[in-house]
mmCIF file of C-alpha atoms and ligand atoms in Angstrom:
data_model
loop_
_atom_site.group_PDB
_atom_site.id
_atom_site.type_symbol
_atom_site.label_atom_id
_atom_site.label_comp_id
_atom_site.label_asym_id
_atom_site.label_seq_id
_atom_site.Cartn_x
_atom_site.Cartn_y
_atom_site.Cartn_z
ATOM 1 C CA MET A 1 110.777 101.606 81.821
ATOM 2 C CA LYS A 2 108.312 101.109 78.993
ATOM 3 C CA VAL A 3 105.080 99.127 79.260
ATOM 4 C CA GLY A 4 103.235 99.165 75.956
ATOM 5 C CA THR A 5 102.976 102.817 74.958
ATOM 6 C CA ALA A 6 103.449 104.064 78.549
ATOM 7 C CA GLU A 7 107.017 105.264 79.088
ATOM 8 C CA SER A 8 108.206 106.289 82.530
ATOM 9 C CA VAL A 9 109.632 109.744 83.169
ATOM 10 C CA PRO A 10 111.323 110.391 86.563
ATOM 11 C CA GLY A 11 109.023 112.424 88.807
ATOM 12 C CA GLU A 12 106.028 112.107 86.483
ATOM 13 C CA VAL A 13 102.901 110.066 85.805
ATOM 14 C CA SER A 14 102.788 108.455 82.349
ATOM 15 C CA THR A 15 99.806 106.716 80.795
ATOM 16 C CA GLY A 16 99.412 104.417 77.812
ATOM 17 C CA TYR A 17 98.118 101.061 76.677
ATOM 18 C CA LEU A 18 99.539 97.571 76.402
ATOM 19 C CA SER A 19 98.134 95.680 73.402
ATOM 20 C CA VAL A 20 97.388 92.095 74.377
ATOM 21 C CA THR A 21 95.662 90.604 71.305
ATOM 22 C CA THR A 22 93.737 91.557 68.175
ATOM 23 C CA LEU A 23 89.939 91.468 68.187
ATOM 24 C CA PRO A 24 88.051 89.758 65.313
ATOM 25 C CA THR A 25 86.764 93.192 64.322
ATOM 26 C CA GLY A 26 90.291 94.445 63.714
ATOM 27 C CA GLN A 27 90.971 96.636 66.761
ATOM 28 C CA PRO A 28 93.661 95.793 69.287
ATOM 29 C CA GLU A 29 92.516 94.645 72.738
ATOM 30 C CA GLN A 30 94.409 96.900 75.127
ATOM 31 C CA VAL A 31 94.854 97.177 78.870
ATOM 32 C CA PRO A 32 95.437 100.679 80.265
ATOM 33 C CA VAL A 33 98.774 101.292 82.001
ATOM 34 C CA ILE A 34 99.756 104.068 84.431
ATOM 35 C CA ILE A 35 103.389 104.422 85.489
ATOM 36 C CA VAL A 36 104.123 106.609 88.496
ATOM 37 C CA ASP A 37 107.880 107.075 88.473
ATOM 38 C CA GLY A 38 109.768 108.558 91.430
ATOM 39 C CA GLU A 39 112.521 111.125 91.183
ATOM 40 C CA ASP A 40 114.890 108.578 92.736
ATOM 41 C CA PRO A 41 115.350 104.871 91.977
ATOM 42 C CA GLY A 42 113.816 102.194 94.203
ATOM 43 C CA PRO A 43 111.586 99.119 94.064
ATOM 44 C CA THR A 44 108.958 98.522 91.367
ATOM 45 C CA ILE A 45 105.498 97.654 92.673
ATOM 46 C CA TRP A 46 102.698 96.484 90.366
ATOM 47 C CA VAL A 47 99.096 97.179 91.307
ATOM 48 C CA THR A 48 96.359 95.593 89.178
ATOM 49 C CA GLY A 49 92.561 95.892 89.311
ATOM 50 C CA THR A 50 89.382 94.503 87.809
ATOM 51 C CA ILE A 51 90.716 91.248 86.434
ATOM 52 C CA HIS A 52 87.164 90.184 87.196
ATOM 53 C CA GLY A 53 85.131 92.636 85.134
ATOM 54 C CA ASP A 54 82.361 92.966 87.745
ATOM 55 C CA GLU A 55 84.812 94.169 90.432
ATOM 56 C CA PRO A 56 85.217 97.910 89.827
ATOM 57 C CA THR A 57 86.495 98.981 93.265
ATOM 58 C CA GLY A 58 90.071 97.941 92.435
ATOM 59 C CA MET A 59 90.041 100.084 89.295
ATOM 60 C CA THR A 60 88.700 103.104 91.176
ATOM 61 C CA ALA A 61 91.137 102.596 94.058
ATOM 62 C CA ILE A 62 93.980 102.731 91.505
ATOM 63 C CA HIS A 63 92.562 105.928 89.957
ATOM 64 C CA GLU A 64 92.352 107.551 93.396
ATOM 65 C CA PHE A 65 95.755 106.214 94.466
ATOM 66 C CA VAL A 66 97.457 107.762 91.429
ATOM 67 C CA THR A 67 95.871 111.127 92.312
ATOM 68 C CA HIS A 68 97.011 110.663 95.920
ATOM 69 C CA ILE A 69 100.616 109.704 95.152
ATOM 70 C CA ARG A 70 101.411 111.861 92.113
ATOM 71 C CA ASP A 71 102.655 114.878 94.093
ATOM 72 C CA LYS A 72 104.451 112.898 96.816
ATOM 73 C CA LEU A 73 108.199 112.432 96.886
ATOM 74 C CA LEU A 74 108.614 108.871 95.649
ATOM 75 C CA GLN A 75 111.562 106.495 95.455
ATOM 76 C CA GLY A 76 110.999 103.758 92.893
ATOM 77 C CA THR A 77 108.143 103.053 90.533
ATOM 78 C CA VAL A 78 104.478 102.065 90.782
ATOM 79 C CA VAL A 79 103.040 100.411 87.681
ATOM 80 C CA CYS A 80 99.241 100.251 87.634
ATOM 81 C CA VAL A 81 96.926 98.275 85.372
ATOM 82 C CA PRO A 82 93.486 99.451 86.526
ATOM 83 C CA ILE A 83 91.547 97.226 84.093
ATOM 84 C CA MET A 84 93.102 93.799 83.612
ATOM 85 C CA ASN A 85 89.945 92.402 81.976
ATOM 86 C CA PRO A 86 88.603 95.030 79.540
ATOM 87 C CA SER A 87 86.061 92.695 77.951
ATOM 88 C CA GLY A 88 84.643 91.723 81.358
ATOM 89 C CA LEU A 89 84.387 95.394 82.336
ATOM 90 C CA ARG A 90 82.410 96.162 79.155
ATOM 91 C CA THR A 91 79.850 93.485 80.020
ATOM 92 C CA ASN A 92 79.949 93.871 83.853
ATOM 93 C CA ALA A 93 80.923 90.213 84.023
ATOM 94 C CA ARG A 94 83.511 88.296 86.040
ATOM 95 C CA THR A 95 84.824 86.454 82.997
ATOM 96 C CA SER A 96 86.072 87.722 79.630
ATOM 97 C CA TYR A 97 83.574 87.313 76.813
ATOM 98 C CA TYR A 98 85.943 85.730 74.299
ATOM 99 C CA HIS A 99 85.218 82.250 75.683
ATOM 100 C CA ASP A 100 83.673 83.027 79.055
ATOM 101 C CA GLU A 101 86.862 82.115 80.938
ATOM 102 C CA ASP A 102 88.084 83.271 84.351
ATOM 103 C CA PRO A 103 91.244 85.265 83.529
ATOM 104 C CA ASN A 104 92.598 84.854 87.038
ATOM 105 C CA ARG A 105 93.399 81.157 86.584
ATOM 106 C CA TYR A 106 95.924 81.374 83.742
ATOM 107 C CA PHE A 107 99.070 82.852 85.264
ATOM 108 C CA GLY A 108 102.329 80.937 85.507
ATOM 109 C CA LEU A 109 101.187 78.171 83.152
ATOM 110 C CA GLN A 110 103.778 76.964 80.680
ATOM 111 C CA SER A 111 102.571 77.384 77.117
ATOM 112 C CA GLY A 112 103.528 74.795 74.543
ATOM 113 C CA THR A 113 103.258 71.839 76.903
ATOM 114 C CA ASP A 114 99.652 71.050 75.968
ATOM 115 C CA GLU A 115 98.449 69.459 72.761
ATOM 116 C CA ILE A 116 95.605 71.973 72.551
ATOM 117 C CA PRO A 117 96.737 75.511 71.635
ATOM 118 C CA PRO A 118 96.142 78.022 74.464
ATOM 119 C CA SER A 119 92.968 80.113 74.374
ATOM 120 C CA VAL A 120 93.189 83.835 73.693
ATOM 121 C CA GLN A 121 92.515 84.619 77.369
ATOM 122 C CA ARG A 122 95.416 82.417 78.394
ATOM 123 C CA LEU A 123 97.644 84.131 75.820
ATOM 124 C CA ILE A 124 96.610 87.540 77.176
ATOM 125 C CA CYS A 125 97.519 86.442 80.709
ATOM 126 C CA GLU A 126 100.892 85.114 79.501
ATOM 127 C CA ARG A 127 101.657 88.369 77.717
ATOM 128 C CA VAL A 128 100.757 90.591 80.665
ATOM 129 C CA TYR A 129 102.468 88.347 83.191
ATOM 130 C CA LYS A 130 105.699 88.275 81.169
ATOM 131 C CA VAL A 131 105.921 92.064 81.561
ATOM 132 C CA ILE A 132 104.974 91.968 85.263
ATOM 133 C CA ARG A 133 107.451 89.237 86.297
ATOM 134 C CA ALA A 134 110.299 91.009 84.467
ATOM 135 C CA SER A 135 110.225 93.999 86.816
ATOM 136 C CA ALA A 136 107.998 93.375 89.854
ATOM 137 C CA ASP A 137 109.411 93.558 93.367
ATOM 138 C CA ALA A 138 105.847 93.112 94.650
ATOM 139 C CA VAL A 139 102.410 92.505 93.100
ATOM 140 C CA ILE A 140 99.068 93.625 94.549
ATOM 141 C CA SER A 141 95.989 92.296 92.746
ATOM 142 C CA LEU A 142 92.895 94.252 93.829
ATOM 143 C CA HIS A 143 89.623 92.290 93.849
ATOM 144 C CA THR A 144 86.171 92.264 95.406
ATOM 145 C CA SER A 145 84.027 89.320 96.479
ATOM 146 C CA TRP A 146 80.279 88.613 96.765
ATOM 147 C CA ILE A 147 77.980 91.619 97.208
ATOM 148 C CA ALA A 148 77.724 91.263 100.999
ATOM 149 C CA THR A 149 81.425 91.126 101.951
ATOM 150 C CA TYR A 150 83.592 92.368 104.807
ATOM 151 C CA PRO A 151 86.883 93.646 103.313
ATOM 152 C CA TYR A 152 89.944 91.452 103.814
ATOM 153 C CA THR A 153 93.285 90.521 102.277
ATOM 154 C CA ILE A 154 94.171 87.034 101.029
ATOM 155 C CA ARG A 155 97.731 85.990 101.804
ATOM 156 C CA PRO A 156 99.148 83.268 99.527
ATOM 157 C CA ARG A 157 100.949 80.275 101.007
ATOM 158 C CA VAL A 158 104.675 80.063 100.359
ATOM 159 C CA THR A 159 106.427 76.856 99.324
ATOM 160 C CA TYR A 160 109.952 75.488 99.535
ATOM 161 C CA GLY A 161 111.544 72.308 98.201
ATOM 162 C CA ASP A 162 113.455 71.518 95.012
ATOM 163 C CA HIS A 163 112.360 74.830 93.487
ATOM 164 C CA ARG A 164 113.235 77.120 96.413
ATOM 165 C CA GLU A 165 115.538 77.017 99.431
ATOM 166 C CA LYS A 166 113.769 77.098 102.780
ATOM 167 C CA THR A 167 115.662 80.224 103.885
ATOM 168 C CA THR A 168 114.552 82.033 100.695
ATOM 169 C CA ALA A 169 110.976 80.914 101.298
ATOM 170 C CA ILE A 170 111.071 82.194 104.891
ATOM 171 C CA GLU A 171 112.247 85.605 103.643
ATOM 172 C CA LEU A 172 109.447 85.641 101.071
ATOM 173 C CA ARG A 173 106.841 84.687 103.677
ATOM 174 C CA ASP A 174 108.082 87.353 106.093
ATOM 175 C CA ARG A 175 107.933 89.977 103.346
ATOM 176 C CA ILE A 176 104.370 88.986 102.421
ATOM 177 C CA VAL A 177 103.369 89.167 106.106
ATOM 178 C CA GLU A 178 104.982 92.625 106.385
ATOM 179 C CA LEU A 179 103.256 93.986 103.271
ATOM 180 C CA THR A 180 99.811 92.549 104.054
ATOM 181 C CA ASP A 181 100.016 93.954 107.577
ATOM 182 C CA ALA A 182 101.002 97.327 106.097
ATOM 183 C CA PHE A 183 98.004 97.254 103.734
ATOM 184 C CA GLY A 184 95.826 97.290 106.823
ATOM 185 C CA LEU A 185 92.777 95.136 106.032
ATOM 186 C CA PRO A 186 92.172 91.966 108.076
ATOM 187 C CA VAL A 187 94.479 89.218 106.767
ATOM 188 C CA VAL A 188 93.192 85.756 105.889
ATOM 189 C CA ASN A 189 95.503 83.007 104.627
ATOM 190 C CA GLN A 190 94.670 81.287 101.359
ATOM 191 C CA PHE A 191 92.605 78.062 101.486
ATOM 192 C CA GLY A 192 94.408 74.977 102.750
ATOM 193 C CA CYS A 193 96.915 73.379 100.353
ATOM 194 C CA ASP A 194 94.583 70.731 98.884
ATOM 195 C CA GLU A 195 91.758 73.168 98.250
ATOM 196 C CA THR A 196 94.148 75.751 96.756
ATOM 197 C CA LYS A 197 95.269 73.134 94.241
ATOM 198 C CA ARG A 198 91.723 71.910 93.521
ATOM 199 C CA ARG A 199 90.623 75.492 92.764
ATOM 200 C CA SER A 200 93.751 76.207 90.580
ATOM 201 C CA LEU A 201 94.609 79.145 92.852
ATOM 202 C CA ASP A 202 98.336 78.680 92.303
ATOM 203 C CA HIS A 203 97.569 80.135 88.876
ATOM 204 C CA THR A 204 95.948 83.347 90.034
ATOM 205 C CA LEU A 205 98.169 86.383 89.449
ATOM 206 C CA THR A 206 99.347 86.539 93.055
ATOM 207 C CA GLY A 207 99.446 82.738 93.406
ATOM 208 C CA ALA A 208 101.792 82.445 90.428
ATOM 209 C CA ALA A 209 103.889 85.422 91.521
ATOM 210 C CA ALA A 210 104.413 84.125 95.062
ATOM 211 C CA THR A 211 104.455 80.376 94.439
ATOM 212 C CA GLU A 212 106.364 80.143 91.156
ATOM 213 C CA ASP A 213 108.397 83.284 90.903
ATOM 214 C CA GLY A 214 109.062 84.150 94.548
ATOM 215 C CA ILE A 215 107.645 87.670 94.179
ATOM 216 C CA PRO A 216 105.875 89.034 97.303
ATOM 217 C CA ALA A 217 102.208 89.251 96.296
ATOM 218 C CA PHE A 218 98.747 89.426 97.836
ATOM 219 C CA THR A 219 95.092 89.864 96.981
ATOM 220 C CA PRO A 220 92.903 92.399 98.810
ATOM 221 C CA GLU A 221 89.162 91.743 98.550
ATOM 222 C CA LEU A 222 87.751 95.286 98.650
ATOM 223 C CA GLY A 223 84.214 94.511 99.762
ATOM 224 C CA GLY A 224 81.479 93.464 97.345
ATOM 225 C CA ARG A 225 81.266 93.458 93.564
ATOM 226 C CA PHE A 226 79.336 95.569 91.020
ATOM 227 C CA VAL A 227 79.473 98.911 92.840
ATOM 228 C CA VAL A 228 82.409 100.928 94.170
ATOM 229 C CA GLU A 229 82.346 100.831 97.968
ATOM 230 C CA GLN A 230 83.834 104.226 98.739
ATOM 231 C CA ASP A 231 84.936 103.552 102.324
ATOM 232 C CA VAL A 232 86.824 100.428 101.276
ATOM 233 C CA CYS A 233 88.251 102.298 98.299
ATOM 234 C CA GLU A 234 89.667 104.925 100.653
ATOM 235 C CA ALA A 235 91.093 102.222 102.917
ATOM 236 C CA ALA A 236 92.783 100.697 99.838
ATOM 237 C CA VAL A 237 94.344 104.036 98.857
ATOM 238 C CA GLY A 238 95.792 104.389 102.379
ATOM 239 C CA GLY A 239 96.789 100.717 102.340
ATOM 240 C CA LEU A 240 98.697 101.096 99.072
ATOM 241 C CA HIS A 241 100.463 104.174 100.442
ATOM 242 C CA ASN A 242 101.502 102.222 103.549
ATOM 243 C CA VAL A 243 102.790 99.336 101.412
ATOM 244 C CA LEU A 244 105.037 101.881 99.675
ATOM 245 C CA TYR A 245 106.119 103.127 103.110
ATOM 246 C CA ALA A 246 106.960 99.547 104.166
ATOM 247 C CA SER A 247 109.009 99.300 100.960
ATOM 248 C CA GLY A 248 111.014 102.461 101.680
ATOM 249 C CA MET A 249 109.396 104.346 98.792
ATOM 250 C CA VAL A 250 107.698 107.183 100.707
ATOM 251 C CA ALA A 251 108.898 109.001 103.824
ATOM 252 C CA GLU A 252 105.785 108.822 106.048
ATOM 253 C CA PRO A 253 102.872 106.419 106.551
ATOM 254 C CA VAL A 254 99.273 107.669 106.389
ATOM 255 C CA THR A 255 96.452 107.104 108.852
ATOM 256 C CA VAL A 256 93.480 105.285 107.314
ATOM 257 C CA SER A 257 90.144 106.598 108.578
ATOM 258 C CA ALA A 258 87.984 103.596 107.643
ATOM 259 C CA GLU A 259 88.976 100.766 109.957
ATOM 260 C CA PHE A 260 88.204 97.139 109.217
ATOM 261 C CA THR A 261 89.318 94.553 111.772
ATOM 262 C CA LEU A 262 88.680 90.941 112.721
ATOM 263 C CA PRO A 263 90.077 90.616 116.245
ATOM 264 C CA ALA A 264 91.671 87.161 115.934
ATOM 265 C CA GLU A 265 94.684 86.121 118.009
ATOM 266 C CA ASN A 266 95.970 83.471 115.614
ATOM 267 C CA ASP A 267 96.143 83.080 111.839
ATOM 268 C CA LEU A 268 92.876 82.719 109.934
ATOM 269 C CA LYS A 269 92.317 80.987 106.594
ATOM 270 C CA ARG A 270 89.603 81.112 103.951
ATOM 271 C CA SER A 271 86.864 78.530 104.187
ATOM 272 C CA VAL A 272 83.656 78.066 102.228
ATOM 273 C CA HIS A 273 81.413 77.004 105.076
ATOM 274 C CA PRO A 274 78.769 75.905 105.996
ATOM 275 C CA HIS A 275 76.709 74.327 103.197
ATOM 276 C CA THR A 276 72.986 73.570 103.277
ATOM 277 C CA ASP A 277 71.891 69.968 102.751
ATOM 278 C CA THR A 278 68.333 71.141 102.069
ATOM 279 C CA ALA A 279 67.004 73.101 99.097
ATOM 280 C CA GLY A 280 64.838 76.133 99.806
ATOM 281 C CA ILE A 281 64.923 79.856 100.465
ATOM 282 C CA VAL A 282 67.812 81.042 102.640
ATOM 283 C CA ARG A 283 67.294 83.509 105.485
ATOM 284 C CA TYR A 284 70.592 84.541 107.042
ATOM 285 C CA ARG A 285 70.927 85.143 110.791
ATOM 286 C CA VAL A 286 74.473 86.555 110.534
ATOM 287 C CA GLN A 287 76.141 89.152 108.420
ATOM 288 C CA GLU A 288 79.629 89.957 107.149
ATOM 289 C CA GLY A 289 82.181 90.846 109.814
ATOM 290 C CA GLU A 290 80.295 88.989 112.589
ATOM 291 C CA SER A 291 82.013 86.364 114.706
ATOM 292 C CA VAL A 292 80.455 82.880 114.770
ATOM 293 C CA GLU A 293 80.693 80.067 117.313
ATOM 294 C CA PRO A 294 80.620 76.338 116.489
ATOM 295 C CA GLY A 295 77.021 75.084 116.583
ATOM 296 C CA GLN A 296 75.583 78.561 116.056
ATOM 297 C CA VAL A 297 72.635 78.738 113.652
ATOM 298 C CA VAL A 298 73.806 80.986 110.808
ATOM 299 C CA ALA A 299 70.801 80.574 108.493
ATOM 300 C CA ASP A 300 67.306 79.162 108.232
ATOM 301 C CA ILE A 301 66.187 77.397 105.091
ATOM 302 C CA VAL A 302 62.473 78.103 104.604
ATOM 303 C CA THR A 303 59.736 76.854 102.287
ATOM 304 C CA PRO A 304 58.065 79.052 99.668
ATOM 305 C CA HIS A 305 55.375 79.566 102.366
ATOM 306 C CA GLY A 306 57.955 80.889 104.823
ATOM 307 C CA GLU A 307 57.980 77.879 107.149
ATOM 308 C CA THR A 308 61.363 76.746 108.470
ATOM 309 C CA LYS A 309 62.575 73.507 106.845
ATOM 310 C CA THR A 310 65.955 73.338 108.521
ATOM 311 C CA GLN A 311 68.516 75.334 110.417
ATOM 312 C CA VAL A 312 72.118 75.497 109.180
ATOM 313 C CA ARG A 313 74.803 75.608 111.858
ATOM 314 C CA ALA A 314 78.467 76.560 111.666
ATOM 315 C CA GLU A 315 80.862 73.758 112.574
ATOM 316 C CA HIS A 316 83.878 76.001 113.038
ATOM 317 C CA PRO A 317 84.459 79.205 114.963
ATOM 318 C CA GLY A 318 85.457 82.240 112.928
ATOM 319 C CA TYR A 319 84.208 85.317 111.133
ATOM 320 C CA VAL A 320 81.747 85.828 108.301
ATOM 321 C CA LEU A 321 83.585 87.254 105.281
ATOM 322 C CA SER A 322 80.705 87.046 102.774
ATOM 323 C CA ARG A 323 77.127 85.914 102.492
ATOM 324 C CA TYR A 324 76.452 84.214 99.184
ATOM 325 C CA GLU A 325 74.279 86.026 96.665
ATOM 326 C CA GLY A 326 70.708 84.993 95.877
ATOM 327 C CA VAL A 327 68.086 83.450 98.135
ATOM 328 C CA ALA A 328 67.282 80.212 96.266
ATOM 329 C CA VAL A 329 69.543 77.350 97.342
ATOM 330 C CA TYR A 330 69.888 73.751 96.198
ATOM 331 C CA GLU A 331 71.241 70.729 98.064
ATOM 332 C CA ASN A 332 74.861 71.278 99.205
ATOM 333 C CA ASP A 333 75.032 74.900 98.099
ATOM 334 C CA PRO A 334 77.524 76.982 100.124
ATOM 335 C CA LEU A 335 76.112 79.760 102.301
ATOM 336 C CA LEU A 336 79.103 81.676 103.647
ATOM 337 C CA ASP A 337 82.735 82.495 102.990
ATOM 338 C CA MET A 338 84.315 82.424 106.432
ATOM 339 C CA ALA A 339 87.661 83.131 108.036
ATOM 340 C CA VAL A 340 88.379 80.173 110.336
ATOM 341 C CA PRO A 341 91.442 79.248 112.438
ATOM 342 C CA ASP A 342 94.273 78.151 110.124
ATOM 343 C CA ASP A 343 95.417 74.628 110.982
ATOM 344 C CA GLU A 344 98.118 74.701 108.280
ATOM 345 C CA SER A 345 101.350 76.661 108.070
ATOM 346 C CA LEU A 346 101.719 79.663 105.769
ATOM 347 C CA LEU A 347 105.080 78.108 104.831
ATOM 348 C CA ARG A 348 104.854 74.606 103.350
ATOM 349 C CA LYS A 349 107.128 72.007 101.811
ATOM 350 C CA HIS A 350 106.286 71.185 98.220
ATOM 351 C CA PRO A 351 105.594 68.526 97.236
ATOM 352 C CA VAL A 352 104.478 67.520 100.726
HETATM 353 ZN ZN1 ZN B 401 87.986 88.803 91.803
#
């Protein structure tokens, strides 16, 4: 296969660039591509990193994974794009600097249906996604979250209806469950259906792949942003290896030394919760990875003098995934990303 200037050679690692647009200063904007091609044919798995430019752990995990896998006997192909958002990486920013847009909201959108021409970031996403969807048997989009984050994997919800038979959707769901389990981090289902739609998360890379195109896909959150968390990076390298094992691409699984677990019996889902109704300075009483009971005080909101104004309690049981960054909070600001019991099904009829 050929992706940009990277051309696969059986049994070898090939590198190159995919040009995605032209910059005003004349140079092409390019994303780096690494193709690890096995001696024998098999599935094609895409692994992408740093679509948010301030999330370098995904990029580094890909670099280390390529080193790890290059001498192994491989069936099939791994295509890596370690830097999906080169402009965001240059500025250490989540968004791209062309128009300050979030690149991970523009996948699977149909161009030409709007009156307004698509922005350059949207065009870049369309161009990259066209190449991905043409060959991907699975897509793994490596991310990180807020600075204080316990690593976890987001599992997209799978739909059936006019666009997809229920039996096909069940197979897709089961495959996503198998691959996310193989990756090894705690698994948290995507937000509930309404919130997923409100946040345009069906147009993230993995949302579009799973929801629109029926490609097994998921999104690991490899700890916090800005710095590479080495233990999570190592867990991701082992996780990627074990996804290949679950896909019949390598002969043996590997044991991952860094263990991250949330000991839940039933499915969990993402929830931004709780919020503070009082402005002030936040002092957390919990940290990432901790379990929380309903009614438990998770934070105090204090005055500039350090006196407690109010206590913020969790309404749901669950686990702390992230504490929000910064100490100054305004009315109704969120305080935690949590994993709470999932009251919806991972498989859903669409439209409901
Ligand atoms: Zn991200």
